[in-house]
Amino acid sequence: MTTQSTSQRLRSFVAGQIELSRELMQAAQKGSMSPYHYVKPFILRAADVGEPPLAPTPHKVVYTNGKMRLLRFEPTVRKHATPILFVYSLINRYYILDFLPGRSLIEFMVGQGFDVYAIDWGTPGSAERRIGWDDVLNVLIKNAVKWALRHSGAKDLTMYGYCMGGTMALAYAALHPQGLRNFVAQATPVDFHEGGVFAEWTKPNRFDVDALVDAYGNVPIELMETGFSSMAPIQRMTKWLEVFRRIDDPDFVTTFLGMEHWASDNVQFPGEIYRQYIKDCYQYNNFCKGRMKVAGQTVDLSTIKVPLLNIIAENDTIAPPKSSEVLNTIVSSTDKEIMRFQVGHIGLSTSSKGPKQIWPKVAGWIAKRSDPWTET
Amino acid sequence: MAKETTNGGSGAQPERRKQPKLLTRVVKGLGHWLGPETPTGKAFVAAEKGMTKAFDKLGSNERYLNLVGGVLNRALRTRKAYVEAQENWLHLLRLPTSTEMDDLREEVRDVKNQIEALSSQLELVVEALEKGRREGQGVEVGRTNTNGSATTGRPS
């Protein structure tokens, strides 16, 4: 009996070691730079937890165009006729908005009775090299708005842009005001010359974006990862010590791993969009100054007249408050508000303050400006 | 759609919590050893702060940024020249180049968008025809109902 159980344990130990080595080899073969891929297998085993249940809210795909998908998150009890369309950034993946059960902005909004839609840009590849702002604004977002309105049966919607998605959504709102009822900008950089370290790094004399795009087509994942890790190279490693210390707290470990999974899930940045983004936003600040042109049309933020909510994270280093708050002075909306929260850039969508302090206020603001749902 | 959460309690958990695995103990021990409450941890935190400060200083140093930028730009331009030479070579061999493939992809995307725009227009036409047909039917029903029925005959 004892011999059998010892041999079973030994067999299970060896199998575990083989599996662990296999996972580490796979990460090394992929050339992953993020420590997540190398430390995660140990953490999962040490904490006895499973993979973090990311993107938990049930959804349907209602429209696709290339890699882009429009997702619908339908509420069980709909209270508002005006739907919400989330426009996420092209950096990383959309599911940070639908993070973990109980910590998901999308799940929260669905629970408040909103018919929610979100654009998932997918994982751009070589087919997306030539996609430009024209395609994103005048084809992809435009069609997303059209299909969201069609599916929800509404005549207008609340556009909710996050980070660079906010910048793109603002450009869209300036060019196509029809169909928009409200606009929510969350951690959205507008004045890029107040854009913190990124503005410093991408100065025209330091960064030849043309050479990058001409050489690679899309911006390679490795370059994106290097950029992010250069922002806080030491903390990138030492933050893992906190999870080591709290290894017997499954909730903490799951949230931490979920966050790291998302942060390491980098995707290529479509080259032509990046070229114009760096030039018109970071290098020459044309977006903020009303000089950016998309398909011959000038993106003038002062033409935005819909009610505007600007959500700012006070500890944001990616879209610093100074870079975002200027938006309210540019737009022509008479109904506009800034909400500030003591969190970081990602904390607006993932912190424990979200469902308790941040999202109820945001949902309240949107609900007040949405039509009530009446069953026909 | 929702994935199953595997964290949290299984039947074996309380047993395991009493006697954590070796790996768990090692990981926790390492965290504790470098935690802010131990002398080693205090030294580590001080070192971390110092290094962070140094990196921050370096990251905002104009000369350093210009130097790194210069190196990066040179590398990118070299790669660009290599890609151009490769394309010229492929062109000589009458093989499709990456730029030509991109051109082709762009054309395909344009065609797809054109088809989508056409199908949207077609939907509108079908809707208009459908509306017209229903209106026609409504008028028919209205005509029939003038012979005694209570229905108004107004199209829905």
Short mmCIF file of C-alpha atoms in Angstrom, two decimals:
data_model
loop_
_atom_site.label_atom_id
_atom_site.label_comp_id
_atom_site.label_asym_id
_atom_site.label_seq_id
_atom_site.Cartn_x
_atom_site.Cartn_y
_atom_site.Cartn_z
CA MET A 1 0.00 0.00 0.00
CA THR A 2 2.70 2.46 1.10
CA THR A 3 4.97 1.36 -1.76
CA GLN A 4 2.12 1.91 -4.20
CA SER A 5 1.30 5.35 -2.86
CA THR A 6 4.99 6.29 -2.85
CA SER A 7 5.39 5.14 -6.43
CA GLN A 8 2.19 7.00 -7.39
CA ARG A 9 3.50 10.14 -5.76
CA LEU A 10 6.83 9.73 -7.46
CA ARG A 11 5.13 9.21 -10.83
CA SER A 12 2.91 12.24 -10.29
CA PHE A 13 5.96 14.31 -9.23
CA VAL A 14 7.89 13.31 -12.37
CA ALA A 15 4.85 13.98 -14.57
CA GLY A 16 4.49 17.40 -12.94
CA GLN A 17 8.14 18.21 -13.57
CA ILE A 18 7.87 17.17 -17.22
CA GLU A 19 4.75 19.32 -17.68
CA LEU A 20 6.46 22.26 -15.99
CA SER A 21 9.56 21.91 -18.18
CA ARG A 22 7.34 21.68 -21.26
CA GLU A 23 5.55 24.94 -20.36
CA LEU A 24 8.84 26.72 -19.75
CA MET A 25 10.29 25.41 -23.02
CA GLN A 26 7.22 26.60 -24.91
CA ALA A 27 7.58 30.09 -23.44
CA ALA A 28 11.28 30.14 -24.33
CA GLN A 29 10.57 28.91 -27.88
CA LYS A 30 8.05 31.71 -28.38
CA GLY A 31 10.75 34.11 -27.26
CA SER A 32 8.43 35.65 -24.67
CA MET A 33 10.06 38.59 -22.95
CA SER A 34 7.47 38.95 -20.23
CA PRO A 35 8.32 37.18 -16.94
CA TYR A 36 4.67 36.11 -16.78
CA HIS A 37 5.17 33.13 -19.08
CA TYR A 38 8.08 31.84 -17.02
CA VAL A 39 6.82 32.50 -13.49
CA LYS A 40 3.15 31.60 -14.04
CA PRO A 41 3.63 27.79 -14.12
CA PHE A 42 5.27 27.93 -10.68
CA ILE A 43 2.62 30.25 -9.25
CA LEU A 44 -0.27 28.12 -10.53
CA ARG A 45 1.23 25.06 -8.87
CA ALA A 46 2.28 26.78 -5.67
CA ALA A 47 -1.07 28.51 -5.17
CA ASP A 48 -3.16 25.58 -6.41
CA VAL A 49 -5.30 27.83 -8.56
CA GLY A 50 -6.46 27.46 -12.15
CA GLU A 51 -6.10 29.82 -15.09
CA PRO A 52 -7.83 33.15 -14.35
CA PRO A 53 -11.40 33.12 -15.72
CA LEU A 54 -10.96 36.12 -18.02
CA ALA A 55 -13.74 37.61 -20.18
CA PRO A 56 -16.52 35.91 -18.20
CA THR A 57 -19.55 37.80 -19.54
CA PRO A 58 -21.57 35.81 -22.11
CA HIS A 59 -21.63 37.46 -25.52
CA LYS A 60 -22.50 36.97 -29.15
CA VAL A 61 -20.56 38.10 -32.20
CA VAL A 62 -22.90 40.30 -34.22
CA TYR A 63 -20.55 41.64 -36.88
CA THR A 64 -17.08 40.88 -38.21
CA ASN A 65 -14.78 42.62 -40.65
CA GLY A 66 -11.34 41.07 -41.12
CA LYS A 67 -9.93 40.43 -37.65
CA MET A 68 -12.33 42.87 -36.01
CA ARG A 69 -15.39 41.49 -34.19
CA LEU A 70 -18.31 43.36 -32.70
CA LEU A 71 -19.44 41.64 -29.51
CA ARG A 72 -22.87 42.01 -27.97
CA PHE A 73 -23.40 41.57 -24.23
CA GLU A 74 -27.14 41.42 -23.80
CA PRO A 75 -28.68 42.13 -20.38
CA THR A 76 -31.18 39.70 -18.92
CA VAL A 77 -33.31 42.65 -17.85
CA ARG A 78 -32.90 45.63 -20.16
CA LYS A 79 -33.56 48.97 -18.53
CA HIS A 80 -32.09 51.40 -21.04
CA ALA A 81 -32.93 51.74 -24.71
CA THR A 82 -29.66 53.58 -25.48
CA PRO A 83 -26.89 51.00 -25.90
CA ILE A 84 -23.22 51.43 -24.99
CA LEU A 85 -20.46 50.78 -27.53
CA PHE A 86 -16.98 50.25 -26.09
CA VAL A 87 -14.10 51.21 -28.36
CA TYR A 88 -10.88 49.75 -27.04
CA SER A 89 -7.28 50.50 -27.92
CA LEU A 90 -5.26 48.67 -30.56
CA ILE A 91 -2.63 47.99 -27.90
CA ASN A 92 -3.30 44.75 -25.99
CA ARG A 93 -6.73 43.14 -26.01
CA TYR A 94 -10.25 44.34 -25.25
CA TYR A 95 -10.93 41.88 -22.41
CA ILE A 96 -9.45 44.17 -19.79
CA LEU A 97 -12.96 45.70 -19.94
CA ASP A 98 -14.39 42.26 -19.16
CA PHE A 99 -11.71 41.26 -16.69
CA LEU A 100 -12.84 38.76 -14.04
CA PRO A 101 -16.24 37.89 -12.55
CA GLY A 102 -17.19 40.73 -10.20
CA ARG A 103 -14.38 42.87 -11.58
CA SER A 104 -15.66 43.41 -15.08
CA LEU A 105 -16.77 46.83 -16.31
CA ILE A 106 -18.81 45.22 -19.09
CA GLU A 107 -20.45 42.76 -16.68
CA PHE A 108 -21.30 45.70 -14.40
CA MET A 109 -22.88 47.73 -17.20
CA VAL A 110 -24.86 44.70 -18.38
CA GLY A 111 -26.04 44.22 -14.79
CA GLN A 112 -27.26 47.83 -14.80
CA GLY A 113 -29.56 46.97 -17.70
CA PHE A 114 -27.52 48.37 -20.59
CA ASP A 115 -27.31 46.63 -23.94
CA VAL A 116 -23.53 46.58 -24.31
CA TYR A 117 -21.39 46.23 -27.42
CA ALA A 118 -17.60 46.09 -27.61
CA ILE A 119 -15.18 46.15 -30.49
CA ASP A 120 -12.55 43.41 -30.33
CA TRP A 121 -9.83 44.33 -32.80
CA GLY A 122 -8.49 40.78 -32.73
CA THR A 123 -4.82 40.06 -33.33
CA PRO A 124 -3.62 42.07 -36.32
CA GLY A 125 -1.28 40.29 -38.72
CA SER A 126 0.33 41.04 -42.05
CA ALA A 127 -3.11 41.55 -43.65
CA GLU A 128 -3.59 44.60 -41.42
CA ARG A 129 -0.33 46.35 -42.33
CA ARG A 130 -1.93 48.90 -44.61
CA ILE A 131 -5.03 49.57 -42.53
CA GLY A 132 -5.10 53.26 -41.71
CA TRP A 133 -7.17 55.67 -39.65
CA ASP A 134 -9.50 56.00 -42.61
CA ASP A 135 -10.33 52.26 -42.46
CA VAL A 136 -10.68 52.29 -38.68
CA LEU A 137 -12.92 55.35 -38.48
CA ASN A 138 -14.81 55.32 -41.75
CA VAL A 139 -15.28 51.57 -42.10
CA LEU A 140 -14.77 49.62 -38.90
CA ILE A 141 -16.11 51.92 -36.18
CA LYS A 142 -18.76 53.28 -38.52
CA ASN A 143 -20.04 49.76 -39.23
CA ALA A 144 -19.81 48.86 -35.55
CA VAL A 145 -22.07 51.82 -34.74
CA LYS A 146 -24.48 50.84 -37.51
CA TRP A 147 -24.70 47.21 -36.40
CA ALA A 148 -24.96 48.06 -32.70
CA LEU A 149 -27.87 50.38 -33.45
CA ARG A 150 -29.48 47.81 -35.70
CA HIS A 151 -29.23 45.02 -33.12
CA SER A 152 -30.33 47.12 -30.18
CA GLY A 153 -33.17 48.76 -32.08
CA ALA A 154 -32.00 52.20 -30.91
CA LYS A 155 -31.53 55.38 -32.89
CA ASP A 156 -28.40 56.49 -31.04
CA LEU A 157 -25.83 55.14 -28.58
CA THR A 158 -23.30 56.03 -25.92
CA MET A 159 -19.78 55.73 -27.27
CA TYR A 160 -17.30 54.68 -24.58
CA GLY A 161 -13.63 55.01 -25.58
CA TYR A 162 -10.77 53.74 -23.48
CA CYS A 163 -7.11 54.83 -23.78
CA MET A 164 -6.10 54.96 -27.45
CA GLY A 165 -9.59 53.63 -28.22
CA GLY A 166 -10.85 56.89 -26.72
CA THR A 167 -8.62 58.87 -29.05
CA MET A 168 -9.94 56.95 -32.06
CA ALA A 169 -13.53 57.22 -30.82
CA LEU A 170 -13.14 60.99 -30.36
CA ALA A 171 -11.86 61.29 -33.92
CA TYR A 172 -14.87 59.26 -35.04
CA ALA A 173 -17.28 61.45 -33.05
CA ALA A 174 -15.76 64.57 -34.62
CA LEU A 175 -16.24 63.16 -38.13
CA HIS A 176 -19.54 61.28 -37.70
CA PRO A 177 -21.71 62.84 -35.00
CA GLN A 178 -24.87 61.12 -36.26
CA GLY A 179 -25.99 58.18 -34.14
CA LEU A 180 -24.14 59.35 -31.03
CA ARG A 181 -26.11 60.26 -27.92
CA ASN A 182 -23.31 60.55 -25.30
CA PHE A 183 -19.55 60.19 -25.21
CA VAL A 184 -17.48 58.71 -22.39
CA ALA A 185 -13.69 59.07 -22.58
CA GLN A 186 -11.84 56.91 -20.09
CA ALA A 187 -8.09 57.52 -19.55
CA THR A 188 -7.93 59.03 -23.01
CA PRO A 189 -4.86 61.01 -24.05
CA VAL A 190 -5.76 64.17 -25.98
CA ASP A 191 -2.90 66.62 -25.49
CA PHE A 192 -0.06 64.32 -26.42
CA HIS A 193 2.64 66.81 -25.56
CA GLU A 194 1.57 66.19 -21.97
CA GLY A 195 1.83 62.46 -22.65
CA GLY A 196 4.56 61.64 -20.15
CA VAL A 197 7.48 59.39 -21.06
CA PHE A 198 5.97 58.28 -24.38
CA ALA A 199 5.99 61.89 -25.61
CA GLU A 200 9.66 62.12 -24.62
CA TRP A 201 10.64 58.86 -26.27
CA THR A 202 8.85 59.51 -29.54
CA LYS A 203 10.19 63.01 -30.28
CA PRO A 204 10.85 63.31 -34.06
CA ASN A 205 14.62 63.55 -33.63
CA ARG A 206 14.68 60.39 -31.51
CA PHE A 207 12.22 58.12 -33.20
CA ASP A 208 12.03 57.51 -36.93
CA VAL A 209 8.57 55.98 -37.15
CA ASP A 210 8.75 55.84 -40.97
CA ALA A 211 11.83 53.61 -40.79
CA LEU A 212 10.09 51.35 -38.27
CA VAL A 213 6.92 50.91 -40.31
CA ASP A 214 8.79 50.59 -43.62
CA ALA A 215 11.13 48.00 -42.11
CA TYR A 216 8.61 45.85 -40.26
CA GLY A 217 5.14 46.64 -41.62
CA ASN A 218 3.40 46.21 -38.28
CA VAL A 219 5.08 47.18 -35.02
CA PRO A 220 6.54 43.91 -33.68
CA ILE A 221 5.34 42.58 -30.33
CA GLU A 222 8.93 42.57 -28.98
CA LEU A 223 9.25 46.29 -29.59
CA MET A 224 5.94 47.02 -27.90
CA GLU A 225 6.96 44.86 -24.91
CA THR A 226 10.34 46.59 -24.68
CA GLY A 227 8.60 49.95 -24.60
CA PHE A 228 6.24 48.93 -21.81
CA SER A 229 8.92 47.27 -19.71
CA SER A 230 11.18 50.32 -20.07
CA MET A 231 8.55 52.36 -18.23
CA ALA A 232 9.18 50.55 -14.94
CA PRO A 233 11.86 47.90 -15.50
CA ILE A 234 12.52 47.12 -11.84
CA GLN A 235 8.87 46.92 -10.74
CA ARG A 236 8.21 44.63 -13.66
CA MET A 237 10.25 41.99 -11.83
CA THR A 238 9.81 42.88 -8.17
CA LYS A 239 6.01 43.06 -8.27
CA TRP A 240 6.06 39.26 -8.42
CA LEU A 241 7.38 39.21 -4.84
CA GLU A 242 4.01 40.44 -3.64
CA VAL A 243 2.31 37.43 -5.18
CA PHE A 244 4.98 35.19 -3.61
CA ARG A 245 4.14 36.62 -0.20
CA ARG A 246 0.40 36.21 -0.73
CA ILE A 247 0.58 32.83 -2.43
CA ASP A 248 -2.06 31.39 -0.05
CA ASP A 249 -4.62 34.04 -1.03
CA PRO A 250 -6.30 32.51 -4.12
CA ASP A 251 -8.32 35.65 -4.98
CA PHE A 252 -5.23 37.83 -4.96
CA VAL A 253 -3.24 35.32 -7.01
CA THR A 254 -6.05 34.93 -9.58
CA THR A 255 -6.46 38.70 -9.98
CA PHE A 256 -2.71 39.17 -10.26
CA LEU A 257 -2.35 36.43 -12.86
CA GLY A 258 -5.33 37.76 -14.81
CA MET A 259 -3.72 41.17 -14.91
CA GLU A 260 -0.35 39.78 -15.96
CA HIS A 261 -1.97 37.56 -18.58
CA TRP A 262 -3.60 40.60 -20.15
CA ALA A 263 -0.44 42.71 -19.87
CA SER A 264 1.63 40.06 -21.62
CA ASP A 265 -0.99 39.39 -24.30
CA ASN A 266 0.59 41.92 -26.65
CA VAL A 267 -0.43 42.13 -30.27
CA GLN A 268 1.22 43.69 -33.29
CA PHE A 269 0.25 47.30 -33.87
CA PRO A 270 -0.98 47.84 -37.46
CA GLY A 271 1.82 49.79 -39.15
CA GLU A 272 0.01 52.56 -41.00
CA ILE A 273 -2.22 53.40 -38.04
CA TYR A 274 0.88 53.55 -35.86
CA ARG A 275 2.70 55.83 -38.31
CA GLN A 276 -0.10 58.40 -38.29
CA TYR A 277 -0.75 57.95 -34.56
CA ILE A 278 2.86 58.72 -33.64
CA LYS A 279 3.16 61.65 -36.05
CA ASP A 280 -0.23 63.31 -35.61
CA CYS A 281 -0.53 62.63 -31.91
CA TYR A 282 2.80 62.26 -30.10
CA GLN A 283 5.19 64.10 -32.41
CA TYR A 284 3.19 67.09 -33.71
CA ASN A 285 0.10 67.07 -31.44
CA ASN A 286 -2.14 67.61 -34.49
CA PHE A 287 -4.98 65.64 -32.90
CA CYS A 288 -5.31 68.11 -30.05
CA LYS A 289 -4.77 71.17 -32.23
CA GLY A 290 -7.45 70.25 -34.78
CA ARG A 291 -4.93 69.68 -37.58
CA MET A 292 -5.13 65.90 -37.98
CA LYS A 293 -6.56 64.76 -41.29
CA VAL A 294 -8.23 61.43 -42.00
CA ALA A 295 -9.16 60.69 -45.62
CA GLY A 296 -8.93 64.40 -46.40
CA GLN A 297 -11.24 65.42 -43.55
CA THR A 298 -9.97 67.44 -40.61
CA VAL A 299 -10.54 65.93 -37.18
CA ASP A 300 -11.82 68.91 -35.22
CA LEU A 301 -12.75 67.96 -31.66
CA SER A 302 -14.56 71.26 -31.20
CA THR A 303 -17.36 69.91 -33.42
CA ILE A 304 -18.30 67.41 -30.70
CA LYS A 305 -21.53 68.60 -29.09
CA VAL A 306 -22.92 65.50 -27.37
CA PRO A 307 -22.83 65.18 -23.55
CA LEU A 308 -19.31 64.25 -22.52
CA LEU A 309 -17.96 62.42 -19.49
CA ASN A 310 -14.18 62.47 -19.12
CA ILE A 311 -12.91 59.85 -16.65
CA ILE A 312 -9.41 60.51 -15.36
CA ALA A 313 -7.14 58.26 -13.31
CA GLU A 314 -5.09 60.50 -11.05
CA ASN A 315 -2.12 58.09 -10.99
CA ASP A 316 -2.12 57.46 -14.72
CA THR A 317 1.33 57.46 -16.33
CA ILE A 318 0.15 56.32 -19.78
CA ALA A 319 -2.53 58.98 -20.23
CA PRO A 320 -1.51 61.51 -17.55
CA PRO A 321 -4.36 63.67 -16.18
CA LYS A 322 -2.92 66.77 -17.86
CA SER A 323 -3.09 65.02 -21.20
CA SER A 324 -6.78 64.10 -20.77
CA GLU A 325 -8.40 67.01 -18.93
CA VAL A 326 -7.88 69.43 -21.82
CA LEU A 327 -10.63 67.59 -23.73
CA ASN A 328 -13.39 69.37 -21.79
CA THR A 329 -12.04 72.75 -22.87
CA ILE A 330 -11.93 71.76 -26.55
CA VAL A 331 -15.32 70.16 -27.20
CA SER A 332 -18.44 72.30 -27.74
CA SER A 333 -20.67 70.15 -25.51
CA THR A 334 -22.64 72.15 -22.98
CA ASP A 335 -23.21 69.07 -20.81
CA LYS A 336 -19.71 67.94 -19.85
CA GLU A 337 -18.12 66.58 -16.72
CA ILE A 338 -14.79 65.31 -15.44
CA MET A 339 -14.68 62.46 -12.92
CA ARG A 340 -11.38 61.81 -11.16
CA PHE A 341 -10.41 58.66 -9.29
CA GLN A 342 -7.33 57.80 -7.24
CA VAL A 343 -6.26 54.83 -9.36
CA GLY A 344 -3.86 54.09 -12.20
CA HIS A 345 -4.54 53.72 -15.92
CA ILE A 346 -5.66 50.11 -15.73
CA GLY A 347 -7.15 50.47 -12.25
CA LEU A 348 -10.16 52.25 -13.76
CA SER A 349 -11.19 48.92 -15.27
CA THR A 350 -9.78 46.34 -12.88
CA SER A 351 -9.29 47.67 -9.37
CA SER A 352 -11.49 46.63 -6.48
CA LYS A 353 -12.64 50.29 -6.36
CA GLY A 354 -14.28 49.77 -9.77
CA PRO A 355 -17.55 48.06 -8.83
CA LYS A 356 -17.85 49.98 -5.55
CA GLN A 357 -16.78 53.54 -6.30
CA ILE A 358 -16.06 54.14 -9.97
CA TRP A 359 -18.52 52.25 -12.15
CA PRO A 360 -21.73 53.10 -10.24
CA LYS A 361 -21.00 56.82 -10.79
CA VAL A 362 -20.23 56.27 -14.47
CA ALA A 363 -23.30 54.08 -15.01
CA GLY A 364 -25.44 56.71 -13.22
CA TRP A 365 -24.14 59.46 -15.51
CA ILE A 366 -24.89 57.39 -18.64
CA ALA A 367 -28.30 56.20 -17.35
CA LYS A 368 -29.40 59.78 -16.73
CA ARG A 369 -28.68 60.57 -20.39
CA SER A 370 -30.17 57.40 -21.89
CA ASP A 371 -33.71 56.60 -22.99
CA PRO A 372 -35.56 54.14 -20.76
CA TRP A 373 -36.32 50.77 -22.31
CA THR A 374 -39.94 50.10 -23.09
CA GLU A 375 -41.01 46.65 -24.21
CA THR A 376 -42.82 46.92 -27.56
CA MET B 1 -19.39 31.16 -22.58
CA ALA B 2 -18.29 31.76 -19.02
CA LYS B 3 -15.26 29.75 -18.14
CA GLU B 4 -15.20 27.65 -15.01
CA THR B 5 -13.37 29.16 -12.10
CA THR B 6 -10.88 26.71 -10.72
CA ASN B 7 -9.54 28.82 -7.93
CA GLY B 8 -10.94 28.50 -4.44
CA GLY B 9 -12.04 25.48 -2.51
CA SER B 10 -11.92 21.91 -3.61
CA GLY B 11 -12.46 19.13 -1.12
CA ALA B 12 -8.74 18.63 -0.60
CA GLN B 13 -7.97 22.27 0.16
CA PRO B 14 -8.19 22.33 4.00
CA GLU B 15 -5.87 19.30 4.15
CA ARG B 16 -3.37 21.05 1.88
CA ARG B 17 -3.55 24.30 3.79
CA LYS B 18 -2.47 22.49 6.94
CA GLN B 19 0.59 21.16 5.16
CA PRO B 20 1.50 23.34 2.21
CA LYS B 21 3.45 21.86 -0.65
CA LEU B 22 7.19 22.27 -0.78
CA LEU B 23 6.87 24.63 -3.75
CA THR B 24 4.33 26.78 -1.90
CA ARG B 25 6.62 26.98 1.12
CA VAL B 26 9.63 27.86 -1.05
CA VAL B 27 7.73 30.58 -2.92
CA LYS B 28 6.25 32.04 0.27
CA GLY B 29 9.64 31.85 1.98
CA LEU B 30 11.29 33.72 -0.88
CA GLY B 31 8.59 36.38 -0.76
CA HIS B 32 8.95 36.68 3.00
CA TRP B 33 12.75 36.74 2.80
CA LEU B 34 12.60 39.70 0.39
CA GLY B 35 9.59 41.28 2.12
CA PRO B 36 9.79 44.71 3.75
CA GLU B 37 9.55 43.28 7.29
CA THR B 38 12.82 41.32 7.25
CA PRO B 39 16.37 42.79 7.30
CA THR B 40 17.14 41.16 3.92
CA GLY B 41 13.88 42.51 2.57
CA LYS B 42 14.64 46.01 3.87
CA ALA B 43 17.98 45.92 2.07
CA PHE B 44 16.25 44.63 -1.06
CA VAL B 45 13.60 47.36 -0.95
CA ALA B 46 16.30 50.00 -0.50
CA ALA B 47 18.21 48.57 -3.47
CA GLU B 48 15.00 48.47 -5.51
CA LYS B 49 14.25 52.11 -4.70
CA GLY B 50 17.77 53.12 -5.61
CA MET B 51 17.69 51.28 -8.91
CA THR B 52 14.26 52.66 -9.77
CA LYS B 53 15.51 56.18 -9.08
CA ALA B 54 18.58 55.56 -11.23
CA PHE B 55 16.47 54.15 -14.09
CA ASP B 56 14.02 57.05 -13.86
CA LYS B 57 16.89 59.49 -14.04
CA LEU B 58 18.39 57.65 -16.97
CA GLY B 59 15.01 57.44 -18.72
CA SER B 60 14.60 61.20 -18.63
CA ASN B 61 18.19 62.04 -19.51
CA GLU B 62 18.26 63.85 -22.86
CA ARG B 63 21.70 62.55 -23.85
CA TYR B 64 20.81 58.96 -23.01
CA LEU B 65 17.50 59.17 -24.87
CA ASN B 66 19.20 60.71 -27.91
CA LEU B 67 21.82 57.98 -27.83
CA VAL B 68 19.28 55.14 -27.57
CA GLY B 69 17.09 56.82 -30.20
CA GLY B 70 20.07 57.16 -32.53
CA VAL B 71 21.00 53.50 -32.17
CA LEU B 72 17.40 52.39 -32.66
CA ASN B 73 16.96 54.59 -35.74
CA ARG B 74 20.18 53.30 -37.29
CA ALA B 75 19.05 49.71 -36.71
CA LEU B 76 15.63 50.45 -38.23
CA ARG B 77 17.12 52.17 -41.28
CA THR B 78 19.51 49.26 -41.82
CA ARG B 79 16.60 46.84 -41.65
CA LYS B 80 14.62 49.03 -44.06
CA ALA B 81 17.51 49.02 -46.53
CA TYR B 82 17.74 45.23 -46.19
CA VAL B 83 14.02 44.83 -46.87
CA GLU B 84 14.31 47.09 -49.95
CA ALA B 85 17.27 45.11 -51.27
CA GLN B 86 15.36 41.88 -50.68
CA GLU B 87 12.37 43.25 -52.60
CA ASN B 88 14.59 44.33 -55.50
CA TRP B 89 16.10 40.86 -55.64
CA LEU B 90 12.68 39.20 -55.61
CA HIS B 91 11.57 41.59 -58.33
CA LEU B 92 14.53 40.56 -60.47
CA LEU B 93 13.55 36.93 -60.01
CA ARG B 94 9.96 37.82 -60.96
CA LEU B 95 8.71 36.64 -57.58
CA PRO B 96 5.97 38.46 -55.64
CA THR B 97 7.36 40.92 -53.12
CA SER B 98 5.95 41.80 -49.73
CA THR B 99 4.80 45.20 -51.04
CA GLU B 100 2.96 43.54 -53.91
CA MET B 101 1.28 41.15 -51.49
CA ASP B 102 0.21 44.11 -49.38
CA ASP B 103 -1.17 45.82 -52.49
CA LEU B 104 -3.15 42.69 -53.25
CA ARG B 105 -4.47 42.48 -49.70
CA GLU B 106 -5.54 46.10 -49.88
CA GLU B 107 -7.42 45.44 -53.08
CA VAL B 108 -9.15 42.42 -51.54
CA ARG B 109 -10.11 44.53 -48.52
CA ASP B 110 -11.49 47.23 -50.79
CA VAL B 111 -13.53 44.65 -52.68
CA LYS B 112 -14.84 43.25 -49.36
CA ASN B 113 -15.83 46.72 -48.19
CA GLN B 114 -17.46 47.40 -51.54
CA ILE B 115 -19.46 44.16 -51.29
CA GLU B 116 -20.52 45.08 -47.77
CA ALA B 117 -21.62 48.54 -48.87
CA LEU B 118 -23.55 47.00 -51.77
CA SER B 119 -25.22 44.45 -49.52
CA SER B 120 -26.25 47.25 -47.15
CA GLN B 121 -27.75 49.14 -50.08
CA LEU B 122 -29.45 45.95 -51.24
CA GLU B 123 -30.94 45.49 -47.77
CA LEU B 124 -32.38 48.99 -47.96
CA VAL B 125 -33.87 48.24 -51.37
CA VAL B 126 -35.36 44.97 -50.09
CA GLU B 127 -36.77 46.78 -47.04
CA ALA B 128 -38.29 49.47 -49.27
CA LEU B 129 -39.80 46.82 -51.56
CA GLU B 130 -41.12 44.92 -48.55
CA LYS B 131 -42.67 48.12 -47.18
CA GLY B 132 -44.20 48.86 -50.56
CA ARG B 133 -45.59 45.33 -50.78
CA ARG B 134 -47.09 45.56 -47.28
CA GLU B 135 -48.63 48.92 -48.10
CA GLY B 136 -50.09 47.43 -51.26
CA GLN B 137 -51.52 44.53 -49.26
CA GLY B 138 -52.89 46.97 -46.70
CA VAL B 139 -54.72 48.88 -49.41
CA GLU B 140 -56.08 45.57 -50.74
CA VAL B 141 -57.28 44.59 -47.25
CA GLY B 142 -58.76 48.08 -46.81
CA ARG B 143 -60.64 47.71 -50.10
CA THR B 144 -61.96 44.31 -49.07
CA ASN B 145 -62.96 45.60 -45.67
CA THR B 146 -65.04 48.46 -47.03
CA ASN B 147 -67.55 45.73 -47.76
CA GLY B 148 -68.44 45.35 -44.09
CA SER B 149 -65.32 44.61 -41.96
CA ALA B 150 -64.25 46.80 -38.99
CA THR B 151 -60.50 46.80 -39.89
CA THR B 152 -59.11 50.19 -40.88
CA GLY B 153 -56.80 48.82 -43.56
CA ARG B 154 -53.93 51.10 -42.46
CA PRO B 155 -50.54 49.48 -43.14
CA SER B 156 -48.65 48.51 -39.99
#
